[in-house]
PDB file of C-alpha atoms in Angstrom:
ATOM      1  CA  UNK A   1      -7.936 -14.331  11.569  1.00 59.00           C
ATOM      2  CA  UNK A   2      -4.946 -11.608  13.480  1.00 73.00           C
ATOM      3  CA  UNK A   3      -3.841  -8.537  11.570  1.00 92.00           C
ATOM      4  CA  UNK A   4      -0.841  -7.233  10.523  1.00 95.00           C
ATOM      5  CA  UNK A   5       0.240  -5.952  14.172  1.00 96.00           C
ATOM      6  CA  UNK A   6       2.684  -2.504  13.862  1.00 97.00           C
ATOM      7  CA  UNK A   7       4.543  -2.187  16.733  1.00 97.00           C
ATOM      8  CA  UNK A   8       4.644   0.697  18.814  1.00 97.00           C
ATOM      9  CA  UNK A   9       1.479   3.048  17.195  1.00 95.00           C
ATOM     10  CA  UNK A  10       3.680   6.570  18.024  1.00 96.00           C
ATOM     11  CA  UNK A  11       6.834   7.129  18.728  1.00 97.00           C
ATOM     12  CA  UNK A  12       8.160  10.012  19.530  1.00 98.00           C
ATOM     13  CA  UNK A  13      12.008  10.360  19.251  1.00 98.00           C
ATOM     14  CA  UNK A  14      14.949  13.253  19.102  1.00 98.00           C
ATOM     15  CA  UNK A  15      17.262  13.376  15.714  1.00 98.00           C
ATOM     16  CA  UNK A  16      20.346  11.364  16.241  1.00 98.00           C
ATOM     17  CA  UNK A  17      18.807   8.676  17.550  1.00 98.00           C
ATOM     18  CA  UNK A  18      17.495   5.206  16.313  1.00 98.00           C
ATOM     19  CA  UNK A  19      14.795   3.467  16.168  1.00 98.00           C
ATOM     20  CA  UNK A  20      13.460   0.025  15.758  1.00 98.00           C
ATOM     21  CA  UNK A  21      10.137  -0.854  14.168  1.00 98.00           C
ATOM     22  CA  UNK A  22       8.108  -4.140  14.812  1.00 98.00           C
ATOM     23  CA  UNK A  23       5.503  -6.002  12.494  1.00 98.00           C
ATOM     24  CA  UNK A  24       4.328  -8.491  12.761  1.00 97.00           C
ATOM     25  CA  UNK A  25       2.395 -10.289   9.121  1.00 96.00           C
ATOM     26  CA  UNK A  26      -1.054 -12.637   9.336  1.00 94.00           C
ATOM     27  CA  UNK A  27      -0.342 -15.701  10.035  1.00 93.00           C
ATOM     28  CA  UNK A  28       0.905 -17.819   7.264  1.00 91.00           C
ATOM     29  CA  UNK A  29       2.427 -14.741   4.962  1.00 91.00           C
ATOM     30  CA  UNK A  30       6.118 -14.834   4.235  1.00 90.00           C
ATOM     31  CA  UNK A  31       5.800 -11.800   2.767  1.00 90.00           C
ATOM     32  CA  UNK A  32       6.506  -8.609   4.837  1.00 93.00           C
ATOM     33  CA  UNK A  33       6.861  -4.784   2.954  1.00 92.00           C
ATOM     34  CA  UNK A  34       7.851  -1.967   4.608  1.00 94.00           C
ATOM     35  CA  UNK A  35       6.915   2.143   3.589  1.00 94.00           C
ATOM     36  CA  UNK A  36       6.788   5.801   4.330  1.00 95.00           C
ATOM     37  CA  UNK A  37       4.020   7.281   4.185  1.00 93.00           C
ATOM     38  CA  UNK A  38       4.532  11.645   4.174  1.00 91.00           C
ATOM     39  CA  UNK A  39       2.180  14.686   3.528  1.00 85.00           C
ATOM     40  CA  UNK A  40       4.655  15.583   1.209  1.00 82.00           C
ATOM     41  CA  UNK A  41       5.746  12.541  -0.768  1.00 83.00           C
ATOM     42  CA  UNK A  42       2.954   9.878   0.188  1.00 85.00           C
ATOM     43  CA  UNK A  43       3.458   5.957   0.016  1.00 89.00           C
ATOM     44  CA  UNK A  44       6.937   5.496  -0.616  1.00 91.00           C
ATOM     45  CA  UNK A  45       8.363   1.743  -0.680  1.00 90.00           C
ATOM     46  CA  UNK A  46      11.753   0.926   2.216  1.00 93.00           C
ATOM     47  CA  UNK A  47      11.542  -3.082   1.195  1.00 91.00           C
ATOM     48  CA  UNK A  48      10.644  -6.145   1.328  1.00 91.00           C
ATOM     49  CA  UNK A  49      10.949  -9.285   3.013  1.00 92.00           C
ATOM     50  CA  UNK A  50      10.750 -12.765   1.980  1.00 91.00           C
ATOM     51  CA  UNK A  51      11.573 -15.985   3.962  1.00 90.00           C
ATOM     52  CA  UNK A  52      14.106 -14.225   6.311  1.00 93.00           C
ATOM     53  CA  UNK A  53      15.360 -12.293   2.463  1.00 93.00           C
ATOM     54  CA  UNK A  54      15.667  -9.062   0.931  1.00 92.00           C
ATOM     55  CA  UNK A  55      14.007  -8.884  -2.204  1.00 86.00           C
ATOM     56  CA  UNK A  56      12.969  -5.812  -3.046  1.00 85.00           C
ATOM     57  CA  UNK A  57      14.865  -2.061  -1.706  1.00 89.00           C
ATOM     58  CA  UNK A  58      13.852   1.262  -2.379  1.00 89.00           C
ATOM     59  CA  UNK A  59      15.514   4.381  -2.513  1.00 90.00           C
ATOM     60  CA  UNK A  60      15.968   4.830   0.829  1.00 94.00           C
ATOM     61  CA  UNK A  61      19.930   6.006   2.480  1.00 96.00           C
ATOM     62  CA  UNK A  62      21.064   3.065   4.251  1.00 96.00           C
ATOM     63  CA  UNK A  63      20.360   4.349   8.165  1.00 97.00           C
ATOM     64  CA  UNK A  64      17.449   2.547   7.019  1.00 98.00           C
ATOM     65  CA  UNK A  65      17.687  -0.988   7.442  1.00 97.00           C
ATOM     66  CA  UNK A  66      15.266  -4.510   8.045  1.00 97.00           C
ATOM     67  CA  UNK A  67      15.037  -7.728   8.673  1.00 97.00           C
ATOM     68  CA  UNK A  68      12.887 -10.788   8.997  1.00 97.00           C
ATOM     69  CA  UNK A  69      13.440 -13.218  11.533  1.00 97.00           C
ATOM     70  CA  UNK A  70      11.748 -17.097  11.179  1.00 95.00           C
ATOM     71  CA  UNK A  71       8.324 -17.001  12.091  1.00 94.00           C
ATOM     72  CA  UNK A  72       7.963 -13.954   9.500  1.00 94.00           C
ATOM     73  CA  UNK A  73       8.208 -11.027  11.624  1.00 97.00           C
ATOM     74  CA  UNK A  74      10.160  -7.980  10.347  1.00 97.00           C
ATOM     75  CA  UNK A  75      11.342  -4.859  12.287  1.00 98.00           C
ATOM     76  CA  UNK A  76      12.848  -2.491  10.293  1.00 98.00           C
ATOM     77  CA  UNK A  77      15.646   0.194  11.973  1.00 98.00           C
ATOM     78  CA  UNK A  78      16.059   3.695  11.430  1.00 98.00           C
ATOM     79  CA  UNK A  79      19.101   4.794  12.292  1.00 96.00           C
ATOM     80  CA  UNK A  80      21.001   8.352  13.021  1.00 97.00           C
ATOM     81  CA  UNK A  81      17.506   9.869  13.041  1.00 98.00           C
ATOM     82  CA  UNK A  82      16.614  13.311  10.595  1.00 97.00           C
ATOM     83  CA  UNK A  83      13.475  15.389  11.711  1.00 97.00           C
ATOM     84  CA  UNK A  84      12.543  14.531   7.831  1.00 96.00           C
ATOM     85  CA  UNK A  85      11.928  10.729   8.860  1.00 97.00           C
ATOM     86  CA  UNK A  86       8.789  11.582  10.874  1.00 97.00           C
ATOM     87  CA  UNK A  87       6.678   9.726   8.889  1.00 96.00           C
ATOM     88  CA  UNK A  88       3.978   7.219   8.815  1.00 96.00           C
ATOM     89  CA  UNK A  89       5.434   3.835   8.125  1.00 97.00           C
ATOM     90  CA  UNK A  90       3.245   1.127   7.227  1.00 96.00           C
ATOM     91  CA  UNK A  91       3.909  -2.591   6.300  1.00 95.00           C
ATOM     92  CA  UNK A  92       2.482  -5.385   4.529  1.00 92.00           C
ATOM     93  CA  UNK A  93       2.319  -8.456   5.143  1.00 91.00           C
ATOM     94  CA  UNK A  94       0.978 -11.157   1.838  1.00 88.00           C
ATOM     95  CA  UNK A  95       1.914 -14.960   0.963  1.00 84.00           C
ATOM     96  CA  UNK A  96       4.056 -14.722  -2.387  1.00 75.00           C
ATOM     97  CA  UNK A  97       4.540 -10.770  -2.897  1.00 63.00           C
ATOM     98  CA  UNK A  98       3.225  -7.380  -2.472  1.00 57.00           C
ATOM     99  CA  UNK A  99       1.633  -8.530  -5.515  1.00 60.00           C
ATOM    100  CA  UNK A 100      -1.152 -10.423  -4.258  1.00 66.00           C
ATOM    101  CA  UNK A 101      -4.014  -8.840  -2.175  1.00 79.00           C
ATOM    102  CA  UNK A 102      -1.785  -7.468   0.126  1.00 85.00           C
ATOM    103  CA  UNK A 103      -2.866  -6.364   3.799  1.00 90.00           C
ATOM    104  CA  UNK A 104      -1.354  -2.773   5.353  1.00 92.00           C
ATOM    105  CA  UNK A 105      -0.996  -2.761   9.325  1.00 94.00           C
ATOM    106  CA  UNK A 106      -1.794   0.895  11.385  1.00 94.00           C
ATOM    107  CA  UNK A 107       1.146   1.467  10.424  1.00 95.00           C
ATOM    108  CA  UNK A 108       3.487   3.522  13.716  1.00 97.00           C
ATOM    109  CA  UNK A 109       3.880   7.500  13.628  1.00 96.00           C
ATOM    110  CA  UNK A 110       6.897   8.546  14.195  1.00 97.00           C
ATOM    111  CA  UNK A 111       7.881  11.950  15.356  1.00 97.00           C
ATOM    112  CA  UNK A 112      11.304  12.719  14.961  1.00 98.00           C
ATOM    113  CA  UNK A 113      11.847  16.531  16.978  1.00 97.00           C
TER     114      UNK A 113
ATOM    115  CA  UNK B   1       7.528   6.383 -10.810  1.00 63.00           C
ATOM    116  CA  UNK B   2       3.545   5.125 -10.710  1.00 67.00           C
ATOM    117  CA  UNK B   3       2.455   3.724 -13.809  1.00 84.00           C
ATOM    118  CA  UNK B   4      -0.837   4.905 -12.992  1.00 92.00           C
ATOM    119  CA  UNK B   5      -2.519   8.450 -13.359  1.00 94.00           C
ATOM    120  CA  UNK B   6      -5.673   9.169 -11.308  1.00 96.00           C
ATOM    121  CA  UNK B   7      -7.712  12.459 -10.937  1.00 97.00           C
ATOM    122  CA  UNK B   8      -5.811  14.236  -7.205  1.00 96.00           C
ATOM    123  CA  UNK B   9      -9.725  14.198  -6.174  1.00 97.00           C
ATOM    124  CA  UNK B  10     -13.773  13.644  -6.958  1.00 97.00           C
ATOM    125  CA  UNK B  11     -17.146  13.905  -4.701  1.00 97.00           C
ATOM    126  CA  UNK B  12     -19.702  12.111  -5.308  1.00 97.00           C
ATOM    127  CA  UNK B  13     -23.438  12.125  -3.242  1.00 97.00           C
ATOM    128  CA  UNK B  14     -24.614   9.452  -1.207  1.00 97.00           C
ATOM    129  CA  UNK B  15     -26.133   6.506  -2.217  1.00 97.00           C
ATOM    130  CA  UNK B  16     -24.681   7.069  -6.098  1.00 97.00           C
ATOM    131  CA  UNK B  17     -22.468   5.324  -7.459  1.00 97.00           C
ATOM    132  CA  UNK B  18     -18.842   6.748  -7.372  1.00 98.00           C
ATOM    133  CA  UNK B  19     -17.166   5.688 -10.909  1.00 98.00           C
ATOM    134  CA  UNK B  20     -12.851   6.539 -10.074  1.00 98.00           C
ATOM    135  CA  UNK B  21     -10.987   6.356 -13.130  1.00 97.00           C
ATOM    136  CA  UNK B  22      -7.223   5.428 -13.688  1.00 97.00           C
ATOM    137  CA  UNK B  23      -5.277   5.368 -17.095  1.00 96.00           C
ATOM    138  CA  UNK B  24      -2.390   2.850 -17.267  1.00 94.00           C
ATOM    139  CA  UNK B  25      -1.695   3.767 -21.405  1.00 93.00           C
ATOM    140  CA  UNK B  26       1.968   1.642 -20.913  1.00 91.00           C
ATOM    141  CA  UNK B  27       0.274  -1.609 -18.822  1.00 91.00           C
ATOM    142  CA  UNK B  28       1.827  -4.713 -20.383  1.00 88.00           C
ATOM    143  CA  UNK B  29       0.308  -8.140 -21.060  1.00 87.00           C
ATOM    144  CA  UNK B  30       1.001  -9.824 -18.001  1.00 85.00           C
ATOM    145  CA  UNK B  31       0.167  -6.800 -15.715  1.00 88.00           C
ATOM    146  CA  UNK B  32      -3.132  -6.351 -13.509  1.00 90.00           C
ATOM    147  CA  UNK B  33      -4.801  -3.658 -12.659  1.00 93.00           C
ATOM    148  CA  UNK B  34      -4.852  -3.872  -8.450  1.00 92.00           C
ATOM    149  CA  UNK B  35      -6.931  -0.858  -6.052  1.00 94.00           C
ATOM    150  CA  UNK B  36      -6.164  -0.449  -2.597  1.00 94.00           C
ATOM    151  CA  UNK B  37      -7.575   2.758  -0.333  1.00 96.00           C
ATOM    152  CA  UNK B  38      -6.339   4.251   2.185  1.00 94.00           C
ATOM    153  CA  UNK B  39      -9.326   6.404   5.066  1.00 93.00           C
ATOM    154  CA  UNK B  40      -7.855   8.287   6.861  1.00 86.00           C
ATOM    155  CA  UNK B  41      -5.280   7.025   9.564  1.00 78.00           C
ATOM    156  CA  UNK B  42      -5.652   3.972   8.666  1.00 87.00           C
ATOM    157  CA  UNK B  43      -3.469   1.737   6.548  1.00 91.00           C
ATOM    158  CA  UNK B  44      -3.841   1.268   3.141  1.00 92.00           C
ATOM    159  CA  UNK B  45      -7.517  -1.971   2.310  1.00 93.00           C
ATOM    160  CA  UNK B  46      -7.475  -4.005  -0.980  1.00 91.00           C
ATOM    161  CA  UNK B  47     -10.599  -3.938  -3.045  1.00 95.00           C
ATOM    162  CA  UNK B  48     -10.127  -5.978  -5.914  1.00 94.00           C
ATOM    163  CA  UNK B  49      -7.802  -6.760  -8.824  1.00 92.00           C
ATOM    164  CA  UNK B  50      -8.128  -7.655 -12.695  1.00 93.00           C
ATOM    165  CA  UNK B  51      -6.603  -9.158 -15.950  1.00 93.00           C
ATOM    166  CA  UNK B  52      -8.565  -8.072 -18.897  1.00 91.00           C
ATOM    167  CA  UNK B  53     -11.774  -8.844 -17.727  1.00 87.00           C
ATOM    168  CA  UNK B  54     -14.217  -7.125 -15.821  1.00 94.00           C
ATOM    169  CA  UNK B  55     -14.091  -8.716 -11.800  1.00 96.00           C
ATOM    170  CA  UNK B  56     -16.454  -7.572  -8.913  1.00 97.00           C
ATOM    171  CA  UNK B  57     -16.985  -8.384  -5.463  1.00 95.00           C
ATOM    172  CA  UNK B  58     -18.572  -7.307  -2.672  1.00 94.00           C
ATOM    173  CA  UNK B  59     -17.191  -3.832  -1.596  1.00 94.00           C
ATOM    174  CA  UNK B  60     -16.894  -2.671  -5.391  1.00 97.00           C
ATOM    175  CA  UNK B  61     -16.326  -3.539  -9.339  1.00 98.00           C
ATOM    176  CA  UNK B  62     -13.519  -3.089 -11.803  1.00 98.00           C
ATOM    177  CA  UNK B  63     -14.162  -2.353 -15.439  1.00 97.00           C
ATOM    178  CA  UNK B  64     -11.098  -2.810 -17.652  1.00 97.00           C
ATOM    179  CA  UNK B  65     -11.394  -1.122 -20.836  1.00 96.00           C
ATOM    180  CA  UNK B  66     -10.563  -3.642 -24.057  1.00 95.00           C
ATOM    181  CA  UNK B  67      -7.516  -2.093 -24.921  1.00 94.00           C
ATOM    182  CA  UNK B  68      -6.898  -2.089 -21.130  1.00 95.00           C
ATOM    183  CA  UNK B  69      -4.982   1.495 -21.208  1.00 95.00           C
ATOM    184  CA  UNK B  70      -7.893   2.740 -18.542  1.00 96.00           C
ATOM    185  CA  UNK B  71      -9.863   1.343 -15.663  1.00 97.00           C
ATOM    186  CA  UNK B  72     -12.992   2.450 -13.837  1.00 98.00           C
ATOM    187  CA  UNK B  73     -13.623   1.559 -10.130  1.00 98.00           C
ATOM    188  CA  UNK B  74     -16.889   1.199  -9.226  1.00 98.00           C
ATOM    189  CA  UNK B  75     -18.220   2.045  -6.090  1.00 97.00           C
ATOM    190  CA  UNK B  76     -22.104   1.112  -6.772  1.00 96.00           C
ATOM    191  CA  UNK B  77     -24.070   2.919  -3.707  1.00 95.00           C
ATOM    192  CA  UNK B  78     -21.234   5.156  -1.923  1.00 97.00           C
ATOM    193  CA  UNK B  79     -21.471   5.860   2.123  1.00 97.00           C
ATOM    194  CA  UNK B  80     -19.759   8.208   4.045  1.00 97.00           C
ATOM    195  CA  UNK B  81     -17.324   5.814   5.236  1.00 95.00           C
ATOM    196  CA  UNK B  82     -16.396   5.302   1.722  1.00 97.00           C
ATOM    197  CA  UNK B  83     -14.601   8.881   1.937  1.00 97.00           C
ATOM    198  CA  UNK B  84     -10.895   8.178   1.463  1.00 97.00           C
ATOM    199  CA  UNK B  85      -8.296   8.009  -0.377  1.00 96.00           C
ATOM    200  CA  UNK B  86      -8.615   5.512  -3.869  1.00 97.00           C
ATOM    201  CA  UNK B  87      -5.130   3.869  -5.344  1.00 95.00           C
ATOM    202  CA  UNK B  88      -4.917   2.439  -9.215  1.00 95.00           C
ATOM    203  CA  UNK B  89      -1.444   0.714  -8.891  1.00 91.00           C
ATOM    204  CA  UNK B  90      -0.934  -2.411 -11.595  1.00 89.00           C
ATOM    205  CA  UNK B  91       1.347  -5.154 -10.901  1.00 83.00           C
ATOM    206  CA  UNK B  92       3.342  -8.345 -12.870  1.00 79.00           C
ATOM    207  CA  UNK B  93       1.294 -10.832 -10.838  1.00 68.00           C
ATOM    208  CA  UNK B  94       4.658 -13.513 -11.262  1.00 59.00           C
ATOM    209  CA  UNK B  95       7.314 -11.068 -10.489  1.00 58.00           C
ATOM    210  CA  UNK B  96       8.442  -9.456  -7.577  1.00 60.00           C
ATOM    211  CA  UNK B  97       8.884  -5.921  -8.536  1.00 64.00           C
ATOM    212  CA  UNK B  98       8.190  -2.854  -6.021  1.00 68.00           C
ATOM    213  CA  UNK B  99       4.987  -2.068  -5.906  1.00 73.00           C
ATOM    214  CA  UNK B 100       4.937   1.781  -6.363  1.00 79.00           C
ATOM    215  CA  UNK B 101       1.563   3.602  -4.878  1.00 85.00           C
ATOM    216  CA  UNK B 102       1.274   7.267  -6.697  1.00 87.00           C
ATOM    217  CA  UNK B 103      -1.001   9.326  -5.008  1.00 90.00           C
ATOM    218  CA  UNK B 104      -4.077   8.860  -5.854  1.00 94.00           C
ATOM    219  CA  UNK B 105      -7.764  10.509  -6.077  1.00 97.00           C
ATOM    220  CA  UNK B 106      -9.598  11.421  -2.887  1.00 96.00           C
ATOM    221  CA  UNK B 107     -13.182  10.379  -3.011  1.00 98.00           C
ATOM    222  CA  UNK B 108     -15.243  12.499  -1.046  1.00 98.00           C
ATOM    223  CA  UNK B 109     -18.577  11.645  -0.130  1.00 97.00           C
ATOM    224  CA  UNK B 110     -21.030  13.984   0.517  1.00 96.00           C
ATOM    225  CA  UNK B 111     -24.402  13.596   2.563  1.00 95.00           C
TER     226      UNK B 111
END
């Protein structure tokens, strides 16, 4: 079966712009989590969605938001981009929760200039 | 904060067993030990998990000490493709707490 698909793979934006990233989980998976990965901070949890509801949220400012659709696809939005938002954004899907075997996508590499 | 500590880096000769340690001294009774790895420029990949018994799958073996305060991931015959960052995390299987990844162990398999 198809794996977790993230689009786009690469993105360049300027400061102050906003960006939307997309994640299509594995068919049948209802939990989608988002992570930000930077060389200095490592993998940091952003939020998790399950059945269209945000269940958990990490320590990120309100500029970072997300949503999940009825088909379990998820989007993440970052508004008013800052240089420090440059990172690899990873999406993970699992059947029930991240506490079960989770499958990660290849990520979206966002560069803010 | 991560509930686990791992050495920042390790080397292993190709073909030999790679033994990656993890300390989780504050683990509670209903928390599982999970291992993931991340090969450069790819998303993390699930390897194995366990509660208290040793586990083995096609990728690796997981040895958990009797007191559950530490564990070891064993890659029996390391190959160059096993070069990656390995993350050990503890999770309650019945809750939906956010998953915290630590810095992991960077394993280099040397020819």
